[in-house]
Coordinates of C-alpha atoms and ligand atoms in Angstrom, one line a residue:
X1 CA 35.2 63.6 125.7
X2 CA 36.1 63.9 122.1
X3 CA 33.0 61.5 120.7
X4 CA 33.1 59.2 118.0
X5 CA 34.7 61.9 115.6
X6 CA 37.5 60.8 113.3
X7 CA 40.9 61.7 113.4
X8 CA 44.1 61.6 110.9
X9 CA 46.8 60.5 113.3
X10 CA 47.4 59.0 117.0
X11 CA 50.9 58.6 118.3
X12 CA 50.8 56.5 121.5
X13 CA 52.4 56.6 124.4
X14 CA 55.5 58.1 123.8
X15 CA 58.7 57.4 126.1
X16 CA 59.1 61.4 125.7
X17 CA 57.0 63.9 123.8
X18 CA 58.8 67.0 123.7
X19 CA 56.4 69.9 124.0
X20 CA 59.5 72.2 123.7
X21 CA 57.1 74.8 124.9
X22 CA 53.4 74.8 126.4
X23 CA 51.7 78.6 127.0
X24 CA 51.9 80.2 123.5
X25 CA 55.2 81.2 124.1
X26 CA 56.3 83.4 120.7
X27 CA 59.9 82.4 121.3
X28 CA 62.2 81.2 123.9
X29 CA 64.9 83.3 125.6
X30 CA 67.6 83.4 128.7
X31 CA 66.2 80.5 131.3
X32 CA 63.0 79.6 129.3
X33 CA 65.3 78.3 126.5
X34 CA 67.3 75.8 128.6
X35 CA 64.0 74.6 130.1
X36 CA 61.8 72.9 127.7
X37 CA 58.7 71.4 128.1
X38 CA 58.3 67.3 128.5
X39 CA 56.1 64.9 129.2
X40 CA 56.4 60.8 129.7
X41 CA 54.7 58.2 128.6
X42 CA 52.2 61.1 126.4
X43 CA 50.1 60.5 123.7
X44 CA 49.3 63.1 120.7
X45 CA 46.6 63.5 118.4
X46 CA 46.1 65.4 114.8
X47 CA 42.8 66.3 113.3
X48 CA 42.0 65.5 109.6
X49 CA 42.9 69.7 109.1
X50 CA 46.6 68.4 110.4
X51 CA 46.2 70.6 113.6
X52 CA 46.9 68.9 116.6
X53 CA 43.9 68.7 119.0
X54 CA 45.5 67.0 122.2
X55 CA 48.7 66.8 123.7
X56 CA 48.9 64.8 126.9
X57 CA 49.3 61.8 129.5
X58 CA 48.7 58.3 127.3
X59 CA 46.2 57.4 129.8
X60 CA 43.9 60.7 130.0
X61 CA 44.3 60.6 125.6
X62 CA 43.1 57.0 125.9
X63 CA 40.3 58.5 128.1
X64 CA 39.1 61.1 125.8
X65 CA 39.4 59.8 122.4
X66 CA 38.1 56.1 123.2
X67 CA 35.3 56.1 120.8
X68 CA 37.4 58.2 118.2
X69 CA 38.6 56.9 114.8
X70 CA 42.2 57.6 113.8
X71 CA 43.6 57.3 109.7
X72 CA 46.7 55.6 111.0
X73 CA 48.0 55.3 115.0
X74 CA 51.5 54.8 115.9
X75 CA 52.9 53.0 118.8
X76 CA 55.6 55.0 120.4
X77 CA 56.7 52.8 123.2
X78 CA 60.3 53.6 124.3
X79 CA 60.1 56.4 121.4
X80 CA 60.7 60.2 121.9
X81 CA 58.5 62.3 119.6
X82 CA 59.7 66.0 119.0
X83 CA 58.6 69.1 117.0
X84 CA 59.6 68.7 113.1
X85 CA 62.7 70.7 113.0
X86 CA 63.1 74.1 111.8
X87 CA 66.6 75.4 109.5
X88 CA 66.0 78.7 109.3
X89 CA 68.7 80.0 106.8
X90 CA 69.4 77.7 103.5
X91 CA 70.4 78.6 100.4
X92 CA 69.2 75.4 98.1
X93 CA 68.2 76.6 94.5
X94 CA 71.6 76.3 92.7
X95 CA 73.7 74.3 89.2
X96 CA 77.4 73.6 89.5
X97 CA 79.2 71.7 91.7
X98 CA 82.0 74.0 93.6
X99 CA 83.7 71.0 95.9
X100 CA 86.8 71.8 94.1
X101 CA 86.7 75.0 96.1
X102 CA 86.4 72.7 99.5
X103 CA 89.7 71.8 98.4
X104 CA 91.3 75.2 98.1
X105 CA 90.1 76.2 101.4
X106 CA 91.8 73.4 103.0
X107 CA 95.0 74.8 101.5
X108 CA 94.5 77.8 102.9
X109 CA 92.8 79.7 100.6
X110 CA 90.1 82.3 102.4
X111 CA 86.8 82.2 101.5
X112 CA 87.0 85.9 100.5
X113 CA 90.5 85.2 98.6
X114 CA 87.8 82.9 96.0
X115 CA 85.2 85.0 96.2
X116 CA 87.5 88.3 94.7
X117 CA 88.9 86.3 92.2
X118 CA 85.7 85.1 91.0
X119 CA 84.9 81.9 92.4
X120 CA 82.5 81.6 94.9
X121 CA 79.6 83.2 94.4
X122 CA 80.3 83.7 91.3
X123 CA 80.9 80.6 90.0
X124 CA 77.4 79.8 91.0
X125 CA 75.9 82.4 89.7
X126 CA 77.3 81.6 86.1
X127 CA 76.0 78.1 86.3
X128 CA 72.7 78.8 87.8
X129 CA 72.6 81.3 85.5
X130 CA 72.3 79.2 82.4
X131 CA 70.5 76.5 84.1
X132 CA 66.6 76.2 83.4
X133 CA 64.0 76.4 85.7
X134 CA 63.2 72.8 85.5
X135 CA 66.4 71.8 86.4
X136 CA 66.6 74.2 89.3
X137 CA 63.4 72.3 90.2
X138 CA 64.6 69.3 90.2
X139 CA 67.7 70.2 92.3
X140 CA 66.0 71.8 94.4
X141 CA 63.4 69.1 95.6
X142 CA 66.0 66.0 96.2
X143 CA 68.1 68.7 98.2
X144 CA 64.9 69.2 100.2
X145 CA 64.2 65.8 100.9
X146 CA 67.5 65.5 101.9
X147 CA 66.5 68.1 104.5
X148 CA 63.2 66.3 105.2
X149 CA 64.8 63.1 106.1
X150 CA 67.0 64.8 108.5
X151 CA 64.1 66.1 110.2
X152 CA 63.2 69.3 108.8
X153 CA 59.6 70.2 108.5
X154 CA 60.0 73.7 107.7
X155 CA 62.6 75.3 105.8
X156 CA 63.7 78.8 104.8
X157 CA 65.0 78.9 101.2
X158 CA 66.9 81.8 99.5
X159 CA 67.0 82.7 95.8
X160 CA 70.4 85.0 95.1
X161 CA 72.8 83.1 92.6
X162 CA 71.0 85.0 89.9
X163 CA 71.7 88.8 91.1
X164 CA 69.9 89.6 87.6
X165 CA 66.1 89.8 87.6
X166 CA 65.3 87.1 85.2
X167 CA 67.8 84.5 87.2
X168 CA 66.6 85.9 90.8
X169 CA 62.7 85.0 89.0
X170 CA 63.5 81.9 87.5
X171 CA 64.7 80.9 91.5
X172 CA 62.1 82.6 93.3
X173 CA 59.6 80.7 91.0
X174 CA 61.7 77.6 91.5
X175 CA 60.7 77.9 95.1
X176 CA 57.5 78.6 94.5
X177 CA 56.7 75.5 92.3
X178 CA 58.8 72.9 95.2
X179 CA 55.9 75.0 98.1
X180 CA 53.0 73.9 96.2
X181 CA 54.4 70.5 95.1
X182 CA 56.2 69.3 98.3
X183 CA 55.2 68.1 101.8
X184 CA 58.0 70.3 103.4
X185 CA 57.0 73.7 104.5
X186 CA 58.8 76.7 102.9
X187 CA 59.3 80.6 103.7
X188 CA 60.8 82.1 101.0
X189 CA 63.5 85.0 101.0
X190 CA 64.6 87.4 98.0
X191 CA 68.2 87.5 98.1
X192 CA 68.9 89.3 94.8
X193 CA 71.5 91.4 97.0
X194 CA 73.5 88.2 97.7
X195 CA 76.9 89.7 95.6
X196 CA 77.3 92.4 93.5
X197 CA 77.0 91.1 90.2
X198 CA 80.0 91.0 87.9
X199 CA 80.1 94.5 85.8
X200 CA 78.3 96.7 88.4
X201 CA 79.1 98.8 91.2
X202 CA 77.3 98.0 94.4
X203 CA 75.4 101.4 94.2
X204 CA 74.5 100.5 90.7
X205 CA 73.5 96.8 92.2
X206 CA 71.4 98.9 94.9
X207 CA 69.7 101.6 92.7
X208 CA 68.8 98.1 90.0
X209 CA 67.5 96.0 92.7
X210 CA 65.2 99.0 94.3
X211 CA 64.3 100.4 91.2
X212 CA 63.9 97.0 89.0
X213 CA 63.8 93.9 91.0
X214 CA 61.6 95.3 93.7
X215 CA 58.7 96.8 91.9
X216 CA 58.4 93.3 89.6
X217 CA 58.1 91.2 92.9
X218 CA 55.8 93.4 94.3
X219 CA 53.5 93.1 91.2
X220 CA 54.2 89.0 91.4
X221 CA 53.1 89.0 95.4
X222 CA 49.8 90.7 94.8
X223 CA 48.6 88.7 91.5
X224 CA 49.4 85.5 93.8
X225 CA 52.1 84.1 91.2
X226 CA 55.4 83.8 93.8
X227 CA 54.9 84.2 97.5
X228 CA 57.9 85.9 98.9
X229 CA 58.4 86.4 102.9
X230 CA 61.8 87.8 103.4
X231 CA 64.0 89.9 102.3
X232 CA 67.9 89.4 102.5
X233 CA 71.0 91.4 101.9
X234 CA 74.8 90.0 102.4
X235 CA 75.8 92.8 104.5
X236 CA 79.9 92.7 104.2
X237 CA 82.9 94.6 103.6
X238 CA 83.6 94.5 99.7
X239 CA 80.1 93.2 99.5
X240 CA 77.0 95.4 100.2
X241 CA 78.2 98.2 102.9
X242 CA 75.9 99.4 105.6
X243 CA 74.6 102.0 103.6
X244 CA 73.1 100.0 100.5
X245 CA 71.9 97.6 102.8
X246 CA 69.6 99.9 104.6
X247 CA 68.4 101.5 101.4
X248 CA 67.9 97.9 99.8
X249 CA 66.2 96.2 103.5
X250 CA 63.8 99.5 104.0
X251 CA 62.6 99.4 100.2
X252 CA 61.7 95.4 101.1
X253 CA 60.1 96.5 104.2
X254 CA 58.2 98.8 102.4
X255 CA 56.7 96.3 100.2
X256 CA 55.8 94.1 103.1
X257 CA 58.6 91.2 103.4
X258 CA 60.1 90.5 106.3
X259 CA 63.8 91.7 106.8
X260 CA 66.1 88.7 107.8
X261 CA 69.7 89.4 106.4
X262 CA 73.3 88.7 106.5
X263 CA 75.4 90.3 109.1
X264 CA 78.8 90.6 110.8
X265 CA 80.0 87.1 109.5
X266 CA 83.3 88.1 108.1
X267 CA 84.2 92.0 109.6
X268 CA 82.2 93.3 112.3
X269 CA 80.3 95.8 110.0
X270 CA 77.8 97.2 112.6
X271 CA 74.6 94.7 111.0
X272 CA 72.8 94.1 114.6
X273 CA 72.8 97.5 115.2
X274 CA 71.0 98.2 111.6
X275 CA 68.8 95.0 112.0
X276 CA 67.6 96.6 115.5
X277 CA 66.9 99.7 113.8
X278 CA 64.7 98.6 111.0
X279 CA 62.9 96.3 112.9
X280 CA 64.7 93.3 111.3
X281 CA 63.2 89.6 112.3
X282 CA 66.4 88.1 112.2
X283 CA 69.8 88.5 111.2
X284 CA 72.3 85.5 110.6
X285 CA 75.8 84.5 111.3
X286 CA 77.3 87.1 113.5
X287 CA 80.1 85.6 114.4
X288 CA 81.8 89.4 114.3
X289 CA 78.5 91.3 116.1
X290 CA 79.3 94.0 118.7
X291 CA 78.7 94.0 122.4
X292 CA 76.4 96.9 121.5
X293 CA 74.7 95.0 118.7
X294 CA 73.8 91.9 120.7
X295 CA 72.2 94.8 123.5
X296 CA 70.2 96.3 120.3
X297 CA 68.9 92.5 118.9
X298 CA 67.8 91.7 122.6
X299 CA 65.7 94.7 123.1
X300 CA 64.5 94.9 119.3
X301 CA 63.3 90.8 119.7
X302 CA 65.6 90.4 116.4
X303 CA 66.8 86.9 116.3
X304 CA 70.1 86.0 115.6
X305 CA 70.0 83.0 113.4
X306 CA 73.9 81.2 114.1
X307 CA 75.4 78.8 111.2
X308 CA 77.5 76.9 113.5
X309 CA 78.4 74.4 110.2
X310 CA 79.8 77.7 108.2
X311 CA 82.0 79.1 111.4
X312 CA 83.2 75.1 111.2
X313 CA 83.6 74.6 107.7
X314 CA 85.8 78.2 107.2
X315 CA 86.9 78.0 110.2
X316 CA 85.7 81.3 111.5
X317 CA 86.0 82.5 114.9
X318 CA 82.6 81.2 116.8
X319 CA 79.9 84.0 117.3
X320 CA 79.3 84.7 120.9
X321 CA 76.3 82.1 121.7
X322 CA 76.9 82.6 125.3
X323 CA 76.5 86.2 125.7
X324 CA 73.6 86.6 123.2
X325 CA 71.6 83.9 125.3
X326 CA 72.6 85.9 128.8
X327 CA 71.8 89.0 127.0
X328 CA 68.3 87.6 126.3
X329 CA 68.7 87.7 122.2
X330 CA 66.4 85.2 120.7
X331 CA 68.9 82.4 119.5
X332 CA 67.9 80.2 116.7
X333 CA 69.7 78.0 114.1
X334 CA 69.9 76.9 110.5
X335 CA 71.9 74.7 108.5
X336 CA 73.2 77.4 105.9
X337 CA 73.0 74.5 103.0
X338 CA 74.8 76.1 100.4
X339 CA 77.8 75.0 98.0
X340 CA 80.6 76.8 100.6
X341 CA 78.8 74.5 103.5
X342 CA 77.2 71.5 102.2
X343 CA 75.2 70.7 105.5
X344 CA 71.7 69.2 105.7
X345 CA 71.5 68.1 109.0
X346 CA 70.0 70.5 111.6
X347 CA 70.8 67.7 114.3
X348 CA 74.0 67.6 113.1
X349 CA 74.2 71.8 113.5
X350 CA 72.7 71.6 117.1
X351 CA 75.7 68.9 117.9
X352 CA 78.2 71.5 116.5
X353 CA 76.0 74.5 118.3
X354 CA 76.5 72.5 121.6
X355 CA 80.1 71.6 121.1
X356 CA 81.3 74.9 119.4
X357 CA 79.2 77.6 120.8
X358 CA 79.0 76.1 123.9
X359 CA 74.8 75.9 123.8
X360 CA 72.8 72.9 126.1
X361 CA 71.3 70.7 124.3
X362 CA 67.6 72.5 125.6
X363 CA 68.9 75.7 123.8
X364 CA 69.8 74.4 121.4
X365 CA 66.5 72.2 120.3
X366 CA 64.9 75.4 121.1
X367 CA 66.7 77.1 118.7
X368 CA 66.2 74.7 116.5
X369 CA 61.9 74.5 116.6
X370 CA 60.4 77.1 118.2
X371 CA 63.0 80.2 117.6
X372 CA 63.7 79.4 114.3
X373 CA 59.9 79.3 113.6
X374 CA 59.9 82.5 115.3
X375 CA 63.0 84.0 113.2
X376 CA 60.6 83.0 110.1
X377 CA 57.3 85.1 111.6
X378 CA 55.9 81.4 111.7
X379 CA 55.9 80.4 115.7
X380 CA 52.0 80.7 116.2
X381 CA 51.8 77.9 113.8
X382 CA 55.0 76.0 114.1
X383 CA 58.0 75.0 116.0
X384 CA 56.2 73.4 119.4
X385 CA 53.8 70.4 120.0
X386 CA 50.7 72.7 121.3
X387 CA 47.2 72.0 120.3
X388 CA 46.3 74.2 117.4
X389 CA 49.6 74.0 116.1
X390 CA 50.4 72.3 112.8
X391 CA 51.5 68.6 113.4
X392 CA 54.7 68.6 112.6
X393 CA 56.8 66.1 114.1
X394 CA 59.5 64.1 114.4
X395 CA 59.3 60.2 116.1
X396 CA 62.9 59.0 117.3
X397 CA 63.5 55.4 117.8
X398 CA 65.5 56.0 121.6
X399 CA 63.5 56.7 125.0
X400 CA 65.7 59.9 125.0
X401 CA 65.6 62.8 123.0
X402 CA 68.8 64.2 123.4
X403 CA 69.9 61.1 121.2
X404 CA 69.1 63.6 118.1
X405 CA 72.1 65.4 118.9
X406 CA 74.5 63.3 120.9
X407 CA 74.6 61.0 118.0
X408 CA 76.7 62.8 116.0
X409 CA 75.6 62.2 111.9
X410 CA 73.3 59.3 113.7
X411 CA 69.9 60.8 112.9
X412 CA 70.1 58.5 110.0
X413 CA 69.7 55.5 111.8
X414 CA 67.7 57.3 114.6
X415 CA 64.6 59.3 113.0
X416 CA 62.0 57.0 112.7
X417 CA 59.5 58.8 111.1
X418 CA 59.1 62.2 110.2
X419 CA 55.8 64.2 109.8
X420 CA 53.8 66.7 108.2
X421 CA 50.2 68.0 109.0
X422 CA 49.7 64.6 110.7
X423 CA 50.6 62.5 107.5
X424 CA 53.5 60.5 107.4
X425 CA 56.0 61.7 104.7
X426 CA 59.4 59.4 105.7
X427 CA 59.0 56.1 107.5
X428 CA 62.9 54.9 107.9
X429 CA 63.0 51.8 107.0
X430 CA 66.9 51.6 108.2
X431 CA 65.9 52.8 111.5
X432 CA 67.3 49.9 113.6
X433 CA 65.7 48.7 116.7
X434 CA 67.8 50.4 119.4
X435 CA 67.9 50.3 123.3
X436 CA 67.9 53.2 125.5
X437 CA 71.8 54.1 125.2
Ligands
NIG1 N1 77.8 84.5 103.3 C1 77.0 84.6 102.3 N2 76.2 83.6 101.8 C2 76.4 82.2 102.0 C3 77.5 81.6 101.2 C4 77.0 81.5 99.8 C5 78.0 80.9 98.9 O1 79.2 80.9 99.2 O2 77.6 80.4 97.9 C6 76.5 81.9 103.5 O3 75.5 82.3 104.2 O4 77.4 81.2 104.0
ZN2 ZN1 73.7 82.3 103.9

């Protein structure tokens, strides 16, 4: 019995409370992704720390918290609740709008094609650039509670449209500023290696970022002024080669962040097979990986971290969901928010995972909670409904979950109410009363 104590939150007899997964699982791979954990008619509970403390049958719940207090309880009749979701791969501190670009892609123009003559990149770079740090802020936190209201509860966020200390600073501290101010959870990644800046040669961009830019975040981490968890390279042909990628992911390691990069989106460039190597948490896009590289992520636990919205948007050939999943890779997903894919939605990226990779809908909430948690180093504390865990979740008005994707750009009208440590940070107020179907 759980006694007279008092309690923050007590959702009630959900339709379907997906656990996603139930023994401690780190991740979810091969057969244990495309079987998640479910319970009907469940209750949940979250302590005042914002830890849950019970998951389980509405009438054992009712049982053992009778003479308990709750801050607020929530009916969920004929509701699903889930795990809040988890992008793992946005790039969201930026200034200047590029849709005019959207527009020379649909002509034909390659997103390489803008990127050499300037655009791209580039163009972002200039305008973030000259942009303050308050504005970047301010940017920053509308784009995500954009996120937020989609139903992500934890997001990774990238600096690199600076590429020059001071801007790849002014972003990281961006960041750092929306973690402490903002209900949404954040793991932050260093992507000063993001382009080689205008006026340098990537070895020159290489020797700058180990020689400079490292050492300065290093002395930032340990006085507790910017917390920084990853470290990121766009590893591509006219980019950053093999080579200075290494050097530049090895001198991150070495100063404790975790390596989760950019590989084999645009040439197959041998990326999974360096991510393996260095003991790389994650690498994302792949859509040009190697047989051999998706052999080297499985046995290495490196997640692959698939942008199904960028392969759409520019049209690239679809990375090989299928055979990473039967391989047993570690599949997770992410939205990719950035001006080339102006995505928020990770419901709407686990529609386009299922349609255009060919993932079920159980991979692909899996790869949405707990594997993206897990591509972030953060699956003990998020990314399933397990006691212990941070409550995080998401309350959909439809007795079925798989709603959240079927309803393609419908998590609008369907999210009810999303949550964070057990307090509610979005009640929809547009959510319309819906039946079953
Ligand atoms: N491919 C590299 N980086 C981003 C695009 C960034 C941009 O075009 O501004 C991506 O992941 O899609
Ligand atoms: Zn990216």
């Amino acid at each position: 019995m759980a006694g007279r104590q008092r309690h923050r939150l007590l959702l009630e007899n959900a339709e379907q409370l997906v656990l996603v997964c139930g023994r401690r699982e780190p991740y979810l791979r091969r057969d244990g992704a495309n079987r998640l954990c479910l319970l009907r008619a469940a209750s949940l509970v979250v302590g005042l720390d914002g830890c849950i403390k019970a998951v389980g049958q509405a009438d054992v719940i009712r049982n053992e918290f009778s003479e308990a207090s709750f801050e607020r309880i929530i009916d969920c009749s004929g509701k699903c609740v889930l795990p809040g979701l988890v992008d793992a791969h946005t790039h969201p501190v930026w200034a200047g709008d590029r849709v005019h670009e959207f527009a020379m892609k649909l002509a034909g123009a390659s997103y390489m094609e803008i990127h050499q003559a300037g655009g791209g990149i580039h163009f972002t770079v200039e305008h973030t650039r000259k942009a303050t740090e308050d504005e970047l802020l301010a940017t920053l936190r509308q784009r995500l509670g954009r996120m937020l209201r989609a139903g992500s509860t934890l997001v990774e966020c990238k600096s690199g449209y600076g590429l020059d200390l001071d801007t790849e600073l002014k972003m990281l501290r961006a960041i750092e500023r929306a973690r402490r101010s903002t209900d949404i959870g954040i793991s932050s990644t260093y992507c000063g290696a993001h382009a080689v800046p205008k006026g340098k040669t990537a070895t020159e961009a290489t020797d700058d970022i180990i020689n400079n830019h490292l050492p300065k975040l290093k002395e930032l981490k340990l006085s507790g002024e910017i917390h920084v968890n990853n470290i990121d390279v766009f590893c591509e042909k006219g980019v950053f080669d093999l080579e200075s990628t290494r050097r530049i992911l090895q001198a991150g390691k070495d100063i404790g962040l975790q390596i989760n990069f950019h590989g084999d989106e645009l040439h197959p460039m041998k990326s999974a097979e360096l991510g393996a190597e260095l003991g790389a948490r994650a690498i994302s896009h792949l859509e040009e990986v190697s047989d051999e590289g998706i052999v080297a992520m499985a046995r290495a636990k490196c997640a692959a971290v698939l942008l199904p919205a960028t392969a759409y948007m520019l049209r690239l050939k679809q990375p090989q969901a299928r055979k990473m999943l039967e391989e047993g890779v570690i599949v997770a997903l992410g939205s990719d928010f950035n001006p080339n894919a102006y995505c928020f939605s990770m419901p709407m990226v686990m529609h386009l995972a299922c349609v255009n990779m060919k993932m079920s809908m159980n991979e692909a909430l899996a790869a949405a909670t707990i594997n993206a948690a897990y591509a972030l180093g953060k699956s003990d504390t998020h990314g399933s409904l397990e006691v212990g865990k941070q409550g995080d979740l998401l309350i959909i008005n439809s007795s079925r979950w798989e709603h959240l994707i079927y309803q393609f750009g419908g998590h609008e009208a369907l999210i009810n109410y999303v949550i964070v440590k057990g307090k509610v940070i979005y009640e929809n107020e547009r959510c319309e009363a819906m039946s079953s179907y």
